[in-house]
PDB file of C-alpha atoms in Angstrom:
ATOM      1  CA  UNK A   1      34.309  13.522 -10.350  1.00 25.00           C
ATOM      2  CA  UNK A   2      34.283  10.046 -11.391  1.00 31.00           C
ATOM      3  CA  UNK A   3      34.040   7.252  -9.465  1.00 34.00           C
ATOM      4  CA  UNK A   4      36.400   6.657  -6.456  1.00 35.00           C
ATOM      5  CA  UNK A   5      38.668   3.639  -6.984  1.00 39.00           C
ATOM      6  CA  UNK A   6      39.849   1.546  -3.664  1.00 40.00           C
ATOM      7  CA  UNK A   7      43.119  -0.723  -4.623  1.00 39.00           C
ATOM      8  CA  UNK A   8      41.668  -1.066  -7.987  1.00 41.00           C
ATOM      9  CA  UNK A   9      37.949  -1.815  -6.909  1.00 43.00           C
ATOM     10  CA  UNK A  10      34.709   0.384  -7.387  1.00 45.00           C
ATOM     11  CA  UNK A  11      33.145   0.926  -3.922  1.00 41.00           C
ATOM     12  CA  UNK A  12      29.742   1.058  -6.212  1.00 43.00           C
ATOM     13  CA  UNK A  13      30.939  -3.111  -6.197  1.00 43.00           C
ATOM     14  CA  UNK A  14      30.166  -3.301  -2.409  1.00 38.00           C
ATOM     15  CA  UNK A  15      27.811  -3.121   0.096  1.00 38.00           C
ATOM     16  CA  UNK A  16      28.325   0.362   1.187  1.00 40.00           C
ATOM     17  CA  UNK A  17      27.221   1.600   4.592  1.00 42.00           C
ATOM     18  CA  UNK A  18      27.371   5.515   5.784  1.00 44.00           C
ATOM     19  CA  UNK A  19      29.194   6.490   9.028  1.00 41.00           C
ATOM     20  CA  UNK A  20      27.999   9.150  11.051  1.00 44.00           C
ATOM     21  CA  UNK A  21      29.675  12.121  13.799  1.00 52.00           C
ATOM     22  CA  UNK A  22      28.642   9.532  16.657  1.00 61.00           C
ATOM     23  CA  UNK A  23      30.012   6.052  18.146  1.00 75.00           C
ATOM     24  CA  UNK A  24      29.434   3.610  15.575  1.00 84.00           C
ATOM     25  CA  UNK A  25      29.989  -0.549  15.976  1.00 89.00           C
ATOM     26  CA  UNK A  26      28.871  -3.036  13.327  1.00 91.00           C
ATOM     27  CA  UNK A  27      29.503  -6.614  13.166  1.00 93.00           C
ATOM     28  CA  UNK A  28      31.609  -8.148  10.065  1.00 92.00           C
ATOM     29  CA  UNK A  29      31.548 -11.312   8.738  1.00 84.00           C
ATOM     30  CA  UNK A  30      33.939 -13.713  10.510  1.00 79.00           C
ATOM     31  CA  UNK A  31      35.371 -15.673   7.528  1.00 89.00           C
ATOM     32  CA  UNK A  32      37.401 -12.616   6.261  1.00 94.00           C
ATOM     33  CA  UNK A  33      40.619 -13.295   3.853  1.00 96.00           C
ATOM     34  CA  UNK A  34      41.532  -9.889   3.299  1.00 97.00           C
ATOM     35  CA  UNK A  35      41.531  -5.931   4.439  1.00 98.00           C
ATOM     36  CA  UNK A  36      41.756  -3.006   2.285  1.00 97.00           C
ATOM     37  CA  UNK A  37      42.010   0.382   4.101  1.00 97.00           C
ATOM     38  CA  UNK A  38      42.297   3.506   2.504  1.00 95.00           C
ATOM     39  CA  UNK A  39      41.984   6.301   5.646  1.00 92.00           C
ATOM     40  CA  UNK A  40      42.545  10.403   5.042  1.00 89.00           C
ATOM     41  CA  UNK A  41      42.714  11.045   8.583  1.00 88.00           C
ATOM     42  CA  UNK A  42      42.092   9.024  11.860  1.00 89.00           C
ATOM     43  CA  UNK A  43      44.247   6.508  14.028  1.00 93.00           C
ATOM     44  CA  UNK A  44      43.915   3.291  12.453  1.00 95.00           C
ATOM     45  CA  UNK A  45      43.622  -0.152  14.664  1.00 97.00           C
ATOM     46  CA  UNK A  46      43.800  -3.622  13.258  1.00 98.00           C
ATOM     47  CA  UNK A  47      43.473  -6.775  16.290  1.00 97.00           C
ATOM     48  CA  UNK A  48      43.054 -10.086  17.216  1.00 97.00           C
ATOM     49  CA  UNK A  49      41.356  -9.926  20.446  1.00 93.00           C
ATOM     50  CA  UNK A  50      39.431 -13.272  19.899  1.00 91.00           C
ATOM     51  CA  UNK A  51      36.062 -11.671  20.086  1.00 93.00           C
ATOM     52  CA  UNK A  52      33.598 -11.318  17.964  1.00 93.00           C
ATOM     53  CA  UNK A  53      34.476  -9.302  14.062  1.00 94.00           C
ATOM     54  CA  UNK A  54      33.080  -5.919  14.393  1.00 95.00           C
ATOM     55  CA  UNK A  55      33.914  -2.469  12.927  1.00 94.00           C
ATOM     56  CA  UNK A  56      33.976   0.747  14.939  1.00 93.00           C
ATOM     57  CA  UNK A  57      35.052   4.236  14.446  1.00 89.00           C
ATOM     58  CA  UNK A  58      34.205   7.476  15.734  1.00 86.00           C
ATOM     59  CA  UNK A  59      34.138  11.177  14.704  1.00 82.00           C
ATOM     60  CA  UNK A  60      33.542  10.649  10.815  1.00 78.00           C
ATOM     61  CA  UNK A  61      31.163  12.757   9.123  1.00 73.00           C
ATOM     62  CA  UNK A  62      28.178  11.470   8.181  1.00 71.00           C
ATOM     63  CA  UNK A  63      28.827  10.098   4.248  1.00 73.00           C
ATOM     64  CA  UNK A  64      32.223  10.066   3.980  1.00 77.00           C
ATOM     65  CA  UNK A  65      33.086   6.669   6.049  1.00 84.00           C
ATOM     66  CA  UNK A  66      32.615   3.823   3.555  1.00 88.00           C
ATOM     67  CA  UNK A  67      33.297  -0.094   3.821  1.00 90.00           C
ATOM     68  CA  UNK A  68      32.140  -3.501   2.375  1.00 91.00           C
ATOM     69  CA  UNK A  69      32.742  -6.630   1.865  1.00 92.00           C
ATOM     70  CA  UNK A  70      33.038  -8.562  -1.492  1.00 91.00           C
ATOM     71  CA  UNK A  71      34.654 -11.764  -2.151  1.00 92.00           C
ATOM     72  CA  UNK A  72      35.629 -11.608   1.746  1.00 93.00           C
ATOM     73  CA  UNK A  73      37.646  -8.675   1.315  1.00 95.00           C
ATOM     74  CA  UNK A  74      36.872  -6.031   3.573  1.00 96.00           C
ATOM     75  CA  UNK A  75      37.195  -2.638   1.955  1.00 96.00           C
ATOM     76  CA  UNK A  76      37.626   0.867   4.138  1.00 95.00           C
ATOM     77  CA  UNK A  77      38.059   4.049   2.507  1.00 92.00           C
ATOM     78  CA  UNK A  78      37.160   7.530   4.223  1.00 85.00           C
ATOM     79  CA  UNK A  79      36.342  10.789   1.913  1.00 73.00           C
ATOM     80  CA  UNK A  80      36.104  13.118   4.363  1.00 64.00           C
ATOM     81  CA  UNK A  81      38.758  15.174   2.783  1.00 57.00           C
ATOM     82  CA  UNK A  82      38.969  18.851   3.748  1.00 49.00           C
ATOM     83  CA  UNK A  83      37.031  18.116   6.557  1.00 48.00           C
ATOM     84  CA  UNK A  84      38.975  15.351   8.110  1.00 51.00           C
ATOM     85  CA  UNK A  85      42.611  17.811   7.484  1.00 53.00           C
ATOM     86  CA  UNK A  86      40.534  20.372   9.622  1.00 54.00           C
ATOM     87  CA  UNK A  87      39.453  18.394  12.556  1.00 53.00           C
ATOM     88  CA  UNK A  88      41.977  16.304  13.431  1.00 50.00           C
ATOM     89  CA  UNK A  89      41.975  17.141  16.920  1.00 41.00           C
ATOM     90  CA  UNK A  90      38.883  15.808  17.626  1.00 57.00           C
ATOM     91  CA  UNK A  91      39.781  11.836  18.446  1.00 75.00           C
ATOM     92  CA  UNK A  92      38.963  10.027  15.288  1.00 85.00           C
ATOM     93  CA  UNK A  93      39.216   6.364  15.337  1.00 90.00           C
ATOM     94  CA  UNK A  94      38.669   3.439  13.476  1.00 94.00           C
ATOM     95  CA  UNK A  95      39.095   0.098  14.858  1.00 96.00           C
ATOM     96  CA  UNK A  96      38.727  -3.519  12.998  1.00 97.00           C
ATOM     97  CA  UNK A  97      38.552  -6.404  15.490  1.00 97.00           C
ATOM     98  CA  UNK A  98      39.068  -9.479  14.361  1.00 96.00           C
ATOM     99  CA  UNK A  99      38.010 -13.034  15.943  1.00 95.00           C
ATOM    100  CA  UNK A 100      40.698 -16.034  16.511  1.00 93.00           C
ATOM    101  CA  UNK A 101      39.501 -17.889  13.302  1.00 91.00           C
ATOM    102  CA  UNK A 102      40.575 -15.215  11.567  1.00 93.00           C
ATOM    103  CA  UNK A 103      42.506 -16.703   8.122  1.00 93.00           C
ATOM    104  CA  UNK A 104      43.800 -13.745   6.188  1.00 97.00           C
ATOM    105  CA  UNK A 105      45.568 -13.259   2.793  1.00 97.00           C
ATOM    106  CA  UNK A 106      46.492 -10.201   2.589  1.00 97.00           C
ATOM    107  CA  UNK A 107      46.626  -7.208   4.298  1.00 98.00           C
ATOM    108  CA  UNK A 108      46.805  -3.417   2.771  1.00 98.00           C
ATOM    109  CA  UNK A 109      46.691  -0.170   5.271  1.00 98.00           C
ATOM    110  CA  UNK A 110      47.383   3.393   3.743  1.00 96.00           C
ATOM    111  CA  UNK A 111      46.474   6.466   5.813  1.00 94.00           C
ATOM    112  CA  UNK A 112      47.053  10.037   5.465  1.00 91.00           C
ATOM    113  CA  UNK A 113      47.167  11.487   9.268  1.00 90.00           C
ATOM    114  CA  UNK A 114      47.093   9.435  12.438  1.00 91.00           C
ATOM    115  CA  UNK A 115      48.654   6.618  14.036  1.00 94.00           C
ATOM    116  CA  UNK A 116      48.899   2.829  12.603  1.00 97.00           C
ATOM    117  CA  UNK A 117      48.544   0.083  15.181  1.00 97.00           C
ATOM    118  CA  UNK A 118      48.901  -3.798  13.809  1.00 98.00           C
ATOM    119  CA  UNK A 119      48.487  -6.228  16.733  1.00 98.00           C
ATOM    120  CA  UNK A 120      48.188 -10.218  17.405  1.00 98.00           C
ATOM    121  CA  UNK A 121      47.370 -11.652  13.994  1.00 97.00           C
ATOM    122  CA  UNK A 122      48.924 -13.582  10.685  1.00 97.00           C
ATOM    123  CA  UNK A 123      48.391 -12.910   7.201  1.00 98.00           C
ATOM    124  CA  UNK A 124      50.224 -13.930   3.720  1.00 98.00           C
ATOM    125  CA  UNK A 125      51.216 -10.314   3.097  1.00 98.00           C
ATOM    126  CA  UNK A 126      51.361  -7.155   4.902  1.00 98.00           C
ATOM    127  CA  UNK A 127      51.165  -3.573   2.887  1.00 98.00           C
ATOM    128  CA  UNK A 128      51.789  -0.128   5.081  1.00 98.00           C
ATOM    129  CA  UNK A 129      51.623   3.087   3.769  1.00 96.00           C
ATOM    130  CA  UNK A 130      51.932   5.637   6.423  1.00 91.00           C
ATOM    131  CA  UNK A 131      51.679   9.969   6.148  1.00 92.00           C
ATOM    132  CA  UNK A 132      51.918  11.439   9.253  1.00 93.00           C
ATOM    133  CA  UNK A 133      51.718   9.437  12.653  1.00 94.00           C
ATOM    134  CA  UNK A 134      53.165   6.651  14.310  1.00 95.00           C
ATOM    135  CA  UNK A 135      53.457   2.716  13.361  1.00 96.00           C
ATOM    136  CA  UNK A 136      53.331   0.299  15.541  1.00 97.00           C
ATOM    137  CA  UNK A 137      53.570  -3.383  14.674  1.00 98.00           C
ATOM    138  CA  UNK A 138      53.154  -5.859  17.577  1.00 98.00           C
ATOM    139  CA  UNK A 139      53.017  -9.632  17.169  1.00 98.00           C
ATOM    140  CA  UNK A 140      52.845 -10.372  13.733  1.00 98.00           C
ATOM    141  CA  UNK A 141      53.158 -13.247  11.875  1.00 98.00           C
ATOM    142  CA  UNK A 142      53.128 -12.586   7.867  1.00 98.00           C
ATOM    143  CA  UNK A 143      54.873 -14.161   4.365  1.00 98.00           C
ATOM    144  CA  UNK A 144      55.935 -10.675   2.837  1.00 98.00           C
ATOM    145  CA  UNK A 145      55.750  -7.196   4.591  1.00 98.00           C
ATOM    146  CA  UNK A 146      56.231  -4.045   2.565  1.00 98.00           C
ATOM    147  CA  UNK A 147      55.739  -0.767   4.628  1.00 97.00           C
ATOM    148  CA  UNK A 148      56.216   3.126   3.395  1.00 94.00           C
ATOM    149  CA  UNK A 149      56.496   5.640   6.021  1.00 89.00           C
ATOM    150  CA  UNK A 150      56.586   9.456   5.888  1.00 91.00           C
ATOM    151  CA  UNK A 151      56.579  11.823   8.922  1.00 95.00           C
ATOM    152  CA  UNK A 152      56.880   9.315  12.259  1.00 94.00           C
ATOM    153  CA  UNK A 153      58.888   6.649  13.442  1.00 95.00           C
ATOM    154  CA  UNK A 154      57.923   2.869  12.925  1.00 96.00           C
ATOM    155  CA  UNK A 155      58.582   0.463  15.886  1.00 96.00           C
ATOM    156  CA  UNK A 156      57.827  -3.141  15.872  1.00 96.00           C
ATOM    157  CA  UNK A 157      58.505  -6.187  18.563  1.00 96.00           C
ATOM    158  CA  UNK A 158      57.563  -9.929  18.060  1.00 98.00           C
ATOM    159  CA  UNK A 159      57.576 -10.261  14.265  1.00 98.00           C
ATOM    160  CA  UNK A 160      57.729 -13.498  12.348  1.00 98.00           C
ATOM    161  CA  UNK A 161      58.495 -13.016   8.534  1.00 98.00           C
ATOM    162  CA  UNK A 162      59.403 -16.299   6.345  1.00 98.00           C
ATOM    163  CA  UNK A 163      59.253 -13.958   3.057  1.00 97.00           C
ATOM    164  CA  UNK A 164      60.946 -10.606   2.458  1.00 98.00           C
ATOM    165  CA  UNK A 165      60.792  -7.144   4.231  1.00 98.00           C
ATOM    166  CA  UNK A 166      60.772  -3.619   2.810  1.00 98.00           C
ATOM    167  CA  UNK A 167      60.698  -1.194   4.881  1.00 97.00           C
ATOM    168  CA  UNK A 168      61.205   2.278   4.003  1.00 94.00           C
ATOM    169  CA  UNK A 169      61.079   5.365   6.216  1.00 89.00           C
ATOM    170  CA  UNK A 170      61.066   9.082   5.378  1.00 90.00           C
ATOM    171  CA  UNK A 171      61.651  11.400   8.845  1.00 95.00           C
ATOM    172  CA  UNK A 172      61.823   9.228  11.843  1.00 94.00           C
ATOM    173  CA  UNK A 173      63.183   6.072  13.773  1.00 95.00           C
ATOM    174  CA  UNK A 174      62.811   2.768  11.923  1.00 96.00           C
ATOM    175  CA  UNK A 175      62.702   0.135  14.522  1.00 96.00           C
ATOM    176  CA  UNK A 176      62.132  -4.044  13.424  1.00 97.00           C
ATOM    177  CA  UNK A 177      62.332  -6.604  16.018  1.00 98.00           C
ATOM    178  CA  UNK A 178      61.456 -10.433  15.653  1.00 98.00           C
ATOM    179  CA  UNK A 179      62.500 -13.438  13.234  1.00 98.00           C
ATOM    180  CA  UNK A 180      63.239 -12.704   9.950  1.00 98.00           C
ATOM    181  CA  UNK A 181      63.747 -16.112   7.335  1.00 98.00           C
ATOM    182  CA  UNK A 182      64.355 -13.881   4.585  1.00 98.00           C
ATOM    183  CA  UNK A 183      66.069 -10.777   2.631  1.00 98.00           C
ATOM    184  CA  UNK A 184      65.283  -7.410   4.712  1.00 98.00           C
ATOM    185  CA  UNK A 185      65.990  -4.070   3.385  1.00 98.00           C
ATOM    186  CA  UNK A 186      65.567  -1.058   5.674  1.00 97.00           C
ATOM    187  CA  UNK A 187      65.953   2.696   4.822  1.00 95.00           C
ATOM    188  CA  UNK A 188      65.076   6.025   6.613  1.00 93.00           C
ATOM    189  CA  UNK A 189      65.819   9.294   5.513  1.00 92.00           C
ATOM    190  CA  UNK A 190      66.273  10.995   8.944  1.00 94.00           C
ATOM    191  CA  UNK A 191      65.870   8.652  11.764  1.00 94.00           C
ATOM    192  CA  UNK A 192      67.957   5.948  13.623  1.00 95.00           C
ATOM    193  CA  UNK A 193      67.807   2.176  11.845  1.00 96.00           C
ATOM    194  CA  UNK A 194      67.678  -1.009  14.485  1.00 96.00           C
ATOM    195  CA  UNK A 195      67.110  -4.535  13.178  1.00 98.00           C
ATOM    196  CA  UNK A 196      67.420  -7.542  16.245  1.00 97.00           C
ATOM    197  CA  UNK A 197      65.949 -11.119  16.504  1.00 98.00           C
ATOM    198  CA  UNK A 198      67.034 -13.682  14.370  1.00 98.00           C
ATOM    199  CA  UNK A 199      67.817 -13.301  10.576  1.00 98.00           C
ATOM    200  CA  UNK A 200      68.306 -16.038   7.749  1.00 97.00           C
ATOM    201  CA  UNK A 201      68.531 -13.892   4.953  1.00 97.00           C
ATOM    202  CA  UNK A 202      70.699 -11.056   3.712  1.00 97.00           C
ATOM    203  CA  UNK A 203      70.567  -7.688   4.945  1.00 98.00           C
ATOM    204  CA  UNK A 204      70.507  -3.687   3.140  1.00 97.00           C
ATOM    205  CA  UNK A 205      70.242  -1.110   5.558  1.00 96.00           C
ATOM    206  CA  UNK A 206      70.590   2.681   4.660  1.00 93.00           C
ATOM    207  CA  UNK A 207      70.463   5.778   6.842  1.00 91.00           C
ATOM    208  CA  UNK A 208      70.639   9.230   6.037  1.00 93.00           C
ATOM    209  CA  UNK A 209      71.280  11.147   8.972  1.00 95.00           C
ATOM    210  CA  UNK A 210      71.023   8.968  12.114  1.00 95.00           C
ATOM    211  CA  UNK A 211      72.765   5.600  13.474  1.00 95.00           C
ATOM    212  CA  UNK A 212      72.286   1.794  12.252  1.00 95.00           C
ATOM    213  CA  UNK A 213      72.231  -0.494  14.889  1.00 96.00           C
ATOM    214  CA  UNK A 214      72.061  -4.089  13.673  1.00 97.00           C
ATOM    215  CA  UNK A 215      71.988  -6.313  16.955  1.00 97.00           C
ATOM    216  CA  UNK A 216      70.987 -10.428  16.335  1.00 98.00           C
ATOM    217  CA  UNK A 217      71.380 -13.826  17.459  1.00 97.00           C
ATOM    218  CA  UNK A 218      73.436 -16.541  15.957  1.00 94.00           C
ATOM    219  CA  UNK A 219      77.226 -17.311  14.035  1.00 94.00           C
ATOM    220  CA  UNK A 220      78.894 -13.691  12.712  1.00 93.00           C
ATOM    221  CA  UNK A 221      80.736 -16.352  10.392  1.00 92.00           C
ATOM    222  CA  UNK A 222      77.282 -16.880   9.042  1.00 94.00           C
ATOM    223  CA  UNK A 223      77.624 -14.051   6.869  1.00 95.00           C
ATOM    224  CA  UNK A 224      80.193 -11.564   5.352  1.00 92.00           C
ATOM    225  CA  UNK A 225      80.334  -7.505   5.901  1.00 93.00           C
ATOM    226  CA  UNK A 226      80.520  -4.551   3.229  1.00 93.00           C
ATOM    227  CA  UNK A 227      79.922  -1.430   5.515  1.00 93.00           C
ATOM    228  CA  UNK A 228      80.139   2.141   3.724  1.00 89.00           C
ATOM    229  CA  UNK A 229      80.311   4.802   6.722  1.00 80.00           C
ATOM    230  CA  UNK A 230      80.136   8.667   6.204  1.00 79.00           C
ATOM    231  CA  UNK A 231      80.436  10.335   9.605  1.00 85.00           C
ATOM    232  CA  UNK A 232      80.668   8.125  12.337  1.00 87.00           C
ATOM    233  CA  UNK A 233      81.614   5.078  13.990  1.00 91.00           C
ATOM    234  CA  UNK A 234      81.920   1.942  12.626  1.00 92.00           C
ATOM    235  CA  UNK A 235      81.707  -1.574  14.823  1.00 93.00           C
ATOM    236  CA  UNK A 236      81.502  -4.783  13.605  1.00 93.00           C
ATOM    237  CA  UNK A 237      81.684  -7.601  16.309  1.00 93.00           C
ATOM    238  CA  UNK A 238      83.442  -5.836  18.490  1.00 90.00           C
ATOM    239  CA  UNK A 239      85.794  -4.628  15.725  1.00 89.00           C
ATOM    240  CA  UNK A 240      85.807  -0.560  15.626  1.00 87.00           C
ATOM    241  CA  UNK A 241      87.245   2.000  12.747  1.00 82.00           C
ATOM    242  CA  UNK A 242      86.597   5.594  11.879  1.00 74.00           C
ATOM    243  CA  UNK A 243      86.130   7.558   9.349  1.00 64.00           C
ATOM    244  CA  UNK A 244      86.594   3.868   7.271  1.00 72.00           C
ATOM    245  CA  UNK A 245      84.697   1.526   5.056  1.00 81.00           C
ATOM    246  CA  UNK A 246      84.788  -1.862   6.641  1.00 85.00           C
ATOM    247  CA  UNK A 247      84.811  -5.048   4.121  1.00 84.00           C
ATOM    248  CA  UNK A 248      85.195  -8.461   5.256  1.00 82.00           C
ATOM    249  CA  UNK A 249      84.419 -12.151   3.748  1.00 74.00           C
ATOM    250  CA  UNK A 250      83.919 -15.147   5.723  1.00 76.00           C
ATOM    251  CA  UNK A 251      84.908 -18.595   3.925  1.00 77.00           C
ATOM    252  CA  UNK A 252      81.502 -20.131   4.155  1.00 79.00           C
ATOM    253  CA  UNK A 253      79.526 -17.601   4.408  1.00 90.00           C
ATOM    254  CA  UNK A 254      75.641 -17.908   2.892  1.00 92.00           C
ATOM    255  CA  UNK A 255      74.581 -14.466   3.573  1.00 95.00           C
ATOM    256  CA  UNK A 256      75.126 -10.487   3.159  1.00 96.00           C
ATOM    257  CA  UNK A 257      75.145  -7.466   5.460  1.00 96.00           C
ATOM    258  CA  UNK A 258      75.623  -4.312   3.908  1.00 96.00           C
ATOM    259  CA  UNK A 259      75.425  -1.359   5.077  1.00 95.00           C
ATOM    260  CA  UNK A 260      75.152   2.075   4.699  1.00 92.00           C
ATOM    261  CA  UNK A 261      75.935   5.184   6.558  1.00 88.00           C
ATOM    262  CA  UNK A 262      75.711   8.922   6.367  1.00 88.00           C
ATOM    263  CA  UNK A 263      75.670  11.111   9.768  1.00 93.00           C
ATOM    264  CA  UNK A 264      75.919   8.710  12.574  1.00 93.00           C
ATOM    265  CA  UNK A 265      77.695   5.283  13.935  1.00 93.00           C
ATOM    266  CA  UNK A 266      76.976   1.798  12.343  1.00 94.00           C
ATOM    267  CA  UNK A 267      76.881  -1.205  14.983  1.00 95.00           C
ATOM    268  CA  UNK A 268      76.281  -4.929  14.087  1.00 96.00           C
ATOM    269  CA  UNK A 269      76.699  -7.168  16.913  1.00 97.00           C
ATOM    270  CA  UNK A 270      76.002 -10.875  16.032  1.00 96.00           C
ATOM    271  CA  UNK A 271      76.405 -12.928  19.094  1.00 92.00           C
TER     272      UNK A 271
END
């Protein structure tokens, strides 16, 4: 087996450290620009609490927990494998905490099995790839987000975005909720679709089976409506139809909602 490649990096480039079965806690650097994790198996936490930097986890074989910092990057990757598939009942955690003079550039999270929590911090651009488990995004502030999900629902409150959004979900509720200053495009395969805050941008929201609900502040004459329903409902502003593809055009309008249904109702309230 050749060497193990983490977002195009060598881990032989770091500083590597071995975890162990046990508690662990080490302190980080506190001028990091950027996080790399790469997890197989654990619930994943990311947080500003204002502290001190410090990594923990627990419950990784000894070996197969790796991290280091180059260029302040930090780098994560876990190769427990097998192992970690087969114990996944037994509370494994990893936890980054970050200080408040935390500056960072960009952030990348991909894990297999467990839980994603994001919490209290700002970065350039935000990367989540999720397996199986939860996401949870609280209190973000970021340029560009791009998230994959697979098995589990993503919910999010407090977000600031000036750049684009991506989100894409596989089985599961797809939930964004903040101020968004740019183009959003939200998908889910099976799963309900809710977008509500503010949004300057245009919208393209998808949903297999399960409803889009599309609730924000401002002018409805702020943007015009192309809304393609299959099985459901359809209300725009208070305006209802079934069984019918609503299309409207507002003289003046900047912006774009379009939307697109399969099994379930579409709502978009703009008040």
């Amino acid at each position: 087996i050749g060497p193990v490649t983490l977002y195009g990096r060598n881990p032989e480039d770091y500083n590597v450290f071995n975890g162990a079965l046990e508690n662990q806690k080490v302190p980080l650097e506190a001028n990091l620009t950027g996080l790399h994790l790469k997890v197989g198996a654990a619930d994943t936490t990311i947080i500003l609490d204002g502290g001190e930097a410090y990594l923990e986890w627990r419950n990784f074989p000894e070996g197969k927990l790796k991290y280091g910092i180059k260029d302040g990057i930090l780098a994560v990757e876990e190769l427990s494998g097998e192992w970690a598939l087969s114990n996944t009942a037994k509370n494994r955690f990893l936890v980054i905490h970050l200080p408040a003079s935390t500056d960072l550039k960009e952030v990348k999270v991909e894990v297999g099995v467990g839980d994603v929590t994001l919490q209290d911090f700002s970065m350039e651009e935000l990367t989540v790839k999720g397996g199986v488990g939860e996401t949870n995004l609280q209190n973000l502030a970021m340029g560009s987000l791009w998230i994959e999900g697979g098995v589990g629902s993503l919910h999010s409150e407090g977000l600031n975005c000036s750049g684009s959004v991506h989100a894409d979900g596989g089985v599961g509720d797809l939930e964004l909720s903040g101020d968004f200053r740019g183009d959003v495009e939200l998908s889910a395969g099976t799963g309900d679709v809710s977008l509500d805050g503010t949004l300057e941008g245009n919208l393209q929201a998808e949903s297999g089976i399960g409803d889009v609900d599309i609730r924000l502040l401002g002018d409805p004459k702020v943007f015009w409506y192309d809304v393609q329903g299959g099985a459901g409902e359809i209300s725009v502003n208070g305006e209802i139809s079934f069984g019918k593809d609503y299309q409207t055009s507002n003289d003046g309008a900047s912006h774009k909602i379009s939307v697109t249904g399969g099994v379930g109702d579409v709502t978009i309230d703009i008040h």
